[in-house]
Coordinates of C-alpha atoms in Angstrom, one line a residue:
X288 CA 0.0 0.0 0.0
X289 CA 2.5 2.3 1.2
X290 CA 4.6 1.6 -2.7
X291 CA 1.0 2.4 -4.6
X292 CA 1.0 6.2 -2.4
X293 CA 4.4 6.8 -3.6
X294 CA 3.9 6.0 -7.0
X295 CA 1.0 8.1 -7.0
X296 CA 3.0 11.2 -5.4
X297 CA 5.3 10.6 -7.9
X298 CA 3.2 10.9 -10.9
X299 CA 1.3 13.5 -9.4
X300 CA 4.5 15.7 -8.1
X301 CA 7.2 15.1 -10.0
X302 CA 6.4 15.8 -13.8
X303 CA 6.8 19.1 -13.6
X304 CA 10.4 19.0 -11.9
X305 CA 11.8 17.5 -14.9
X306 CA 10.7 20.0 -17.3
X307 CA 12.5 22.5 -14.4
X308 CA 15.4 20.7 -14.4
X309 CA 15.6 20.8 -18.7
X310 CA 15.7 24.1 -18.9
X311 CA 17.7 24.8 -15.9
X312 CA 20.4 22.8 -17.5
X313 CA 20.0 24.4 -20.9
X314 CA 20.5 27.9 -19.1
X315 CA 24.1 26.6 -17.7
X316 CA 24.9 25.4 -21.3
X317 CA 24.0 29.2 -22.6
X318 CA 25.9 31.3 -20.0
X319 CA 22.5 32.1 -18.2
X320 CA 21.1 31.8 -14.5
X321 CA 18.0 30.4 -15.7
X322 CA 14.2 30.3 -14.2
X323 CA 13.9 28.5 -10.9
X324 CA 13.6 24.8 -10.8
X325 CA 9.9 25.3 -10.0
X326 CA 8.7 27.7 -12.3
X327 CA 6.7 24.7 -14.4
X328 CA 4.4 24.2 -11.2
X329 CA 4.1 28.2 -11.0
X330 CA 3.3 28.2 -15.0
X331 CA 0.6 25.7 -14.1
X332 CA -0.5 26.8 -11.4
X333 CA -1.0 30.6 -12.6
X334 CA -2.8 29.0 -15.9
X335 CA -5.6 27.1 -13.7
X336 CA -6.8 30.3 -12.0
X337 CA -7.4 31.8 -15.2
X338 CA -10.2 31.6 -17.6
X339 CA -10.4 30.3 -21.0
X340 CA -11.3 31.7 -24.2
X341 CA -13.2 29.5 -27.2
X342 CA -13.2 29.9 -30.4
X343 CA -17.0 30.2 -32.1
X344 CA -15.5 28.0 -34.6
X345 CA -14.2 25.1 -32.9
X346 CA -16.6 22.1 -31.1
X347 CA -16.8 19.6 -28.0
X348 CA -13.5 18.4 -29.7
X349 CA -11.6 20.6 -28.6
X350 CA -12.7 21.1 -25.7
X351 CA -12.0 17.5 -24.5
X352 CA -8.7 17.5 -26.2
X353 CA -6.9 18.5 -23.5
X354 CA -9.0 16.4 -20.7
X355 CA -9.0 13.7 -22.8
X356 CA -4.9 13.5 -23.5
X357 CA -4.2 13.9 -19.7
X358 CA -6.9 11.3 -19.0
X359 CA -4.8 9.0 -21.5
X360 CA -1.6 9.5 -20.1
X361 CA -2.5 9.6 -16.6
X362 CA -3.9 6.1 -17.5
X363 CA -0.6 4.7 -18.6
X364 CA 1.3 6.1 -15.7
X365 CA -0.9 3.6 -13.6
X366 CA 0.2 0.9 -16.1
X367 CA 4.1 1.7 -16.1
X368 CA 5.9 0.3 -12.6
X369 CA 8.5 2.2 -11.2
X370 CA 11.8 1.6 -9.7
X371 CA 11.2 -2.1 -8.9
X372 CA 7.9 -1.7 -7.8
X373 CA 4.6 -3.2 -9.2
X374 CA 2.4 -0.7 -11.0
X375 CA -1.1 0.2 -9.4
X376 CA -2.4 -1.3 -12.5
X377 CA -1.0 -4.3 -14.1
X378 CA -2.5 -7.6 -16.5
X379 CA -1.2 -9.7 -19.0
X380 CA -0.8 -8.0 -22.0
X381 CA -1.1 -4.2 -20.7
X382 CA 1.5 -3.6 -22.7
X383 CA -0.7 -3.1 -25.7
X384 CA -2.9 -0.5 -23.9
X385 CA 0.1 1.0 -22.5
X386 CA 0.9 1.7 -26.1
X387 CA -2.2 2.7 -27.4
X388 CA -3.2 5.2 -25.0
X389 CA -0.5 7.5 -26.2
X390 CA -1.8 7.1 -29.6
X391 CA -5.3 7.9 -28.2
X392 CA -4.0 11.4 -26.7
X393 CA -1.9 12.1 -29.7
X394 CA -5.2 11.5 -31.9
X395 CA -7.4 14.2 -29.6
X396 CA -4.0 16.8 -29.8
X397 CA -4.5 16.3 -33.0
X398 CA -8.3 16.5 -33.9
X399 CA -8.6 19.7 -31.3
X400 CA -6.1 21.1 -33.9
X401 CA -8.1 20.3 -36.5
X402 CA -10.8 21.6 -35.1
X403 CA -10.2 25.1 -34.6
X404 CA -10.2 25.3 -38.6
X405 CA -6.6 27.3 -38.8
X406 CA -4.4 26.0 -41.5
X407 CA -0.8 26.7 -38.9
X408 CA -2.6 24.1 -36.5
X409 CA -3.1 21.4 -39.4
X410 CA 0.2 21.7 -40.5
X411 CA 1.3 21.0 -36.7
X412 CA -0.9 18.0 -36.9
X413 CA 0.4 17.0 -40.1
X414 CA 4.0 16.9 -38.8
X415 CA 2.7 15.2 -35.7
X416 CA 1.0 12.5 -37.4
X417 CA 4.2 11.6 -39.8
X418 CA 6.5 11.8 -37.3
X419 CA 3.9 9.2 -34.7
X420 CA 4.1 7.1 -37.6
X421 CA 8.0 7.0 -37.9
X422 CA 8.5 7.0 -33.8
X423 CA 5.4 3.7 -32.7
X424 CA 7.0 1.0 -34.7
X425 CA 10.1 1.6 -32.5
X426 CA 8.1 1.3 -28.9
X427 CA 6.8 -2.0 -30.2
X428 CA 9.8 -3.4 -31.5
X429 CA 11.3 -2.6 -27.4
X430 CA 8.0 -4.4 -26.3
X431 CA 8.9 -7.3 -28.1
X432 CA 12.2 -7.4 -26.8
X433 CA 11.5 -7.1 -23.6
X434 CA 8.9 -9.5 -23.5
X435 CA 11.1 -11.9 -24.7
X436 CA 13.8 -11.4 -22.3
X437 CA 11.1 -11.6 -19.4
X438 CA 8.7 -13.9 -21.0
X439 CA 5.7 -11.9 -19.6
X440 CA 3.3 -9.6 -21.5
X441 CA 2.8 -7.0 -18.9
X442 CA 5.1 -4.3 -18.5
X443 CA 5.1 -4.8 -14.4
X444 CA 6.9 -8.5 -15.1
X445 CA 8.9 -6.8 -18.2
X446 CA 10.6 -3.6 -16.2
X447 CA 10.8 -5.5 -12.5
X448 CA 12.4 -8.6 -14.1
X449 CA 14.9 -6.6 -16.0
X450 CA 18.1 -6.4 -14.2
X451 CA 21.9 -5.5 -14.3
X452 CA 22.5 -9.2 -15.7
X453 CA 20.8 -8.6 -18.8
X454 CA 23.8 -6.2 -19.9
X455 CA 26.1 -8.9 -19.8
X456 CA 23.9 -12.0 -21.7
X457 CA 22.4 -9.3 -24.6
X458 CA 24.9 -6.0 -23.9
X459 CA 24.3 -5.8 -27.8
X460 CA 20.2 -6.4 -27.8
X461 CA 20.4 -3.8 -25.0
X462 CA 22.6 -1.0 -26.5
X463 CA 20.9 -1.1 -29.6
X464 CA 17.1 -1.0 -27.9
X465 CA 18.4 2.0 -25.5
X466 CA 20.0 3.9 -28.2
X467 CA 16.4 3.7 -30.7
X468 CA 14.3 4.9 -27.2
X469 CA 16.4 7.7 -26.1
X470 CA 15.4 9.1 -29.5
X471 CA 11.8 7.9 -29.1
X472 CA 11.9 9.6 -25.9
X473 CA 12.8 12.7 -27.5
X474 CA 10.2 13.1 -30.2
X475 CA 7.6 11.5 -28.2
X476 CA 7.9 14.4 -25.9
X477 CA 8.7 17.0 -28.9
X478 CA 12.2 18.0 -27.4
X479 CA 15.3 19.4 -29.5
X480 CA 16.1 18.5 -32.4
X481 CA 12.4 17.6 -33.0
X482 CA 10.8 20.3 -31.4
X483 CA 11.4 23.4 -29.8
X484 CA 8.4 24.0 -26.8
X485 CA 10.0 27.6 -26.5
X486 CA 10.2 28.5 -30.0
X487 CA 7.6 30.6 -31.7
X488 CA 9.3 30.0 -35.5
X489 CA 7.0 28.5 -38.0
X490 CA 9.6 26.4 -39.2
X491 CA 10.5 24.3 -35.3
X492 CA 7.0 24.2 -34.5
X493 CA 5.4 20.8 -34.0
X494 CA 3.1 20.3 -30.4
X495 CA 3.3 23.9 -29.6
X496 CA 1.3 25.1 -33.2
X497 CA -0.9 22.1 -32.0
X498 CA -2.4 24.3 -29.2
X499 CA -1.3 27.8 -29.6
X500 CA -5.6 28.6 -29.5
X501 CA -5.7 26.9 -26.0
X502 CA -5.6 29.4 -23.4
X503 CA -6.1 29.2 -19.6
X504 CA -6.7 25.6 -17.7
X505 CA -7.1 24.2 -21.2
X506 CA -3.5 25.4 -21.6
X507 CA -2.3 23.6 -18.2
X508 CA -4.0 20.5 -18.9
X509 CA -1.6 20.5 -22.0
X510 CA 1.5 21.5 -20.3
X511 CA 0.9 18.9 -17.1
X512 CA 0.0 16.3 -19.5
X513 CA 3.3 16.8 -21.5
X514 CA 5.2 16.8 -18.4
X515 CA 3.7 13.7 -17.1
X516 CA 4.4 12.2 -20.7
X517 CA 7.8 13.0 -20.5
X518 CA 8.1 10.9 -17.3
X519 CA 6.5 8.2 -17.9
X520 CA 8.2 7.5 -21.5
X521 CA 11.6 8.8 -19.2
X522 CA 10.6 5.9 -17.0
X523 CA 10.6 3.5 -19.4
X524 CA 14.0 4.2 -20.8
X525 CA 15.4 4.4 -17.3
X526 CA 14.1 0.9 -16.7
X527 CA 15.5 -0.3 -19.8
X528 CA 18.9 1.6 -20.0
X529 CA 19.7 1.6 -16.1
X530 CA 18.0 -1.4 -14.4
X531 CA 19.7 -1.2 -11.2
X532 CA 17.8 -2.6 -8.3
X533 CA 18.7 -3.4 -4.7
X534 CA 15.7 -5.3 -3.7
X535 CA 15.2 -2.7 -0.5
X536 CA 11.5 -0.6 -1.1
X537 CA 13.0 2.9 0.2
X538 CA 16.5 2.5 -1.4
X539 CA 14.8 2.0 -5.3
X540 CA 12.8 4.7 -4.7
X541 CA 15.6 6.9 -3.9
X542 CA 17.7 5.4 -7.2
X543 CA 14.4 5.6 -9.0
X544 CA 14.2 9.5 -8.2
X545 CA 17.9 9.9 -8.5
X546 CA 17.9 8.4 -12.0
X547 CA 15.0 10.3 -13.5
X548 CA 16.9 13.5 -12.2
X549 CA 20.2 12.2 -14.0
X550 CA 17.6 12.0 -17.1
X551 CA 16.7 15.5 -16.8
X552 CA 19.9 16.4 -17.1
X553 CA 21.2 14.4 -19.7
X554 CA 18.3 15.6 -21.8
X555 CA 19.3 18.8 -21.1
X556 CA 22.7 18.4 -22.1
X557 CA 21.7 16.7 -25.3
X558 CA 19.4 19.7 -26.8
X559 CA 22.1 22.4 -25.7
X560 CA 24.4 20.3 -27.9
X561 CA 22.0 19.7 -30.8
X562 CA 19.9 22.7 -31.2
X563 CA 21.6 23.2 -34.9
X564 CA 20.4 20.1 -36.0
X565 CA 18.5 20.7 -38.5
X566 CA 14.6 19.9 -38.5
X567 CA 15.0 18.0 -42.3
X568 CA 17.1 15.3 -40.9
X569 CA 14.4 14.6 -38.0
X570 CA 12.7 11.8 -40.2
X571 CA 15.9 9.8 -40.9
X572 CA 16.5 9.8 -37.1
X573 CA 13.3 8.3 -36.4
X574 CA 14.3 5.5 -38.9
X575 CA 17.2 5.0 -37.8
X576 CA 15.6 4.7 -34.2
X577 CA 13.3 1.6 -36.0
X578 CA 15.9 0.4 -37.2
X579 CA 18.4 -0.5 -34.0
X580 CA 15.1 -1.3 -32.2
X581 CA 14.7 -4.2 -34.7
X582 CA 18.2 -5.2 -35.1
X583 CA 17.7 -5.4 -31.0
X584 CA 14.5 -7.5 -31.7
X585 CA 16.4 -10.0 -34.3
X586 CA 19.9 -10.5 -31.9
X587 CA 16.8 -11.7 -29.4
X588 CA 15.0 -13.7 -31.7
X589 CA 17.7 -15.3 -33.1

């Protein structure tokens, strides 16, 4: 009981640090101070007490885009275990919805984009849509891997049974899967170099043309939800790259939370070096992601 509260604090409290901790890092890399570690729960908070603003044009759509994408990924945070404890939600072949619940809050981004009948919006969703295409095939193929390795369907068994050992039996499987998710984990979450969620060019705008008409707690729905996305797909790859576990409840928690703060960083560290990438080479990263994902898959199969 007392692992379930955690997890919940967790994915309630923590989201919104990482995003802190991104830019904070960024600032270092620039020769800057940079905003406090907190300022994502004092942007979100300062959004809810405010009121929103609809278009006459748009419909319920978009409305519920925003509940409806935090409803999804609050979903699969229940599904994903952390550290090397069971998730609050966990059956055989979860996997799939785990999955499939990002695509459901990608497709209501996308339709309350739509909706609002503004040709910048649709071409958001356009490049959101090609680039979901290129990035999904990569989660599965890690699914698959990992499900072999474990020989369980649901992603409690997969991430709690992975351990340091793996590295040694299929170090090749394993560098190859962890390499093709650290760039999933990138475009998933529309970071540098395949987004820019501070830019306000025409040309580096993916998510953020998405919902430039949301306004108020519309607005923080959006920006919780994509801080929550980012750790649970930051989760994932942590599990999967660093599987370190001690087998003592506190002690994984504190390597859990130590590890996704290490992630932060890294991230940060990675779009201060390749913010000149530019955005034309995006789609051969994501291919290239597919394919070490599925080299990982064969060297397992095999």
């Amino acid at each position: 009981m007392t692992d379930i509260v955690v997890h919940l604090l967790l994915i309630i409290l923590m989201p919104p640090l990482l995003l802190g901790i991104i830019a904070r890092t960024k600032a270092v890399f620039a020769g800057r101070t940079g905003a406090p570690y907190l300022q994502p729960y004092y942007d979100i908070l300062r959004l809810l007490r405010k009121g929103s603003v609809f278009s006459g044009t748009t419909t319920w759509v978009f409305r519920a885009g925003p509940v409806v994408t935090l409803a999804a990924i609050a979903t699969a945070a229940l599904l994903i275990p952390l550290g090397n404890h069971p998730a609050p939600l966990a059956f055989t072949g979860d996997m799939i919805l785990f999955a499939y619940l990002f695509g459901l809050a990608r497709f209501f981004t996308m339709a309350a984009a739509l909706d609002t009948g503004s040709s910048f919006e649709g071409m958001g969703a356009a490049r959101e849509a090609t680039f979901s295409c290129l990035a999904e095939p990569t989660l599965f193929f890690a699914l698959v891997v990992l499900a072999r390795l474990t020989g369980s369907l649901s992603l409690t068994n997969m991430l709690t049974r992975a351990a340091a050992g793996n590295w040694l039996g299929t170090g090749a499987a394993m560098l190859l899967l962890t390499g093709g998710l650290f760039i999933i984990l990138l475009a998933e979450n529309c970071r540098i170099p395949f987004d820019d969620p501070n830019t306000h060019l025409e040309l580096t705008m993916v998510h953020e043309v998405m919902v430039l008409d949301h306004s108020g707690p519309a607005f923080g729905y959006i920006l919780y939800g994509a801080a929550l996305k980012l750790f649970v797909l930051g989760a994932f790859f942590i599990q999967v790259a660093l599987p370190f576990k001690t087998g003592v409840s506190p002690v994984d928690w504190v390597v859990f939370i130590g590890t996704m703060i290490l992630l932060a960083i890294v991230i940060g560290v990675v779009e201060s070096i390749m913010a000149r990438l530019k955005l034309i080479r995006i789609p051969q990263m994501l291919v290239a992601a597919t394919i070490l994902s599925a080299f990982a898959m064969l060297l397992m199969l095999r």
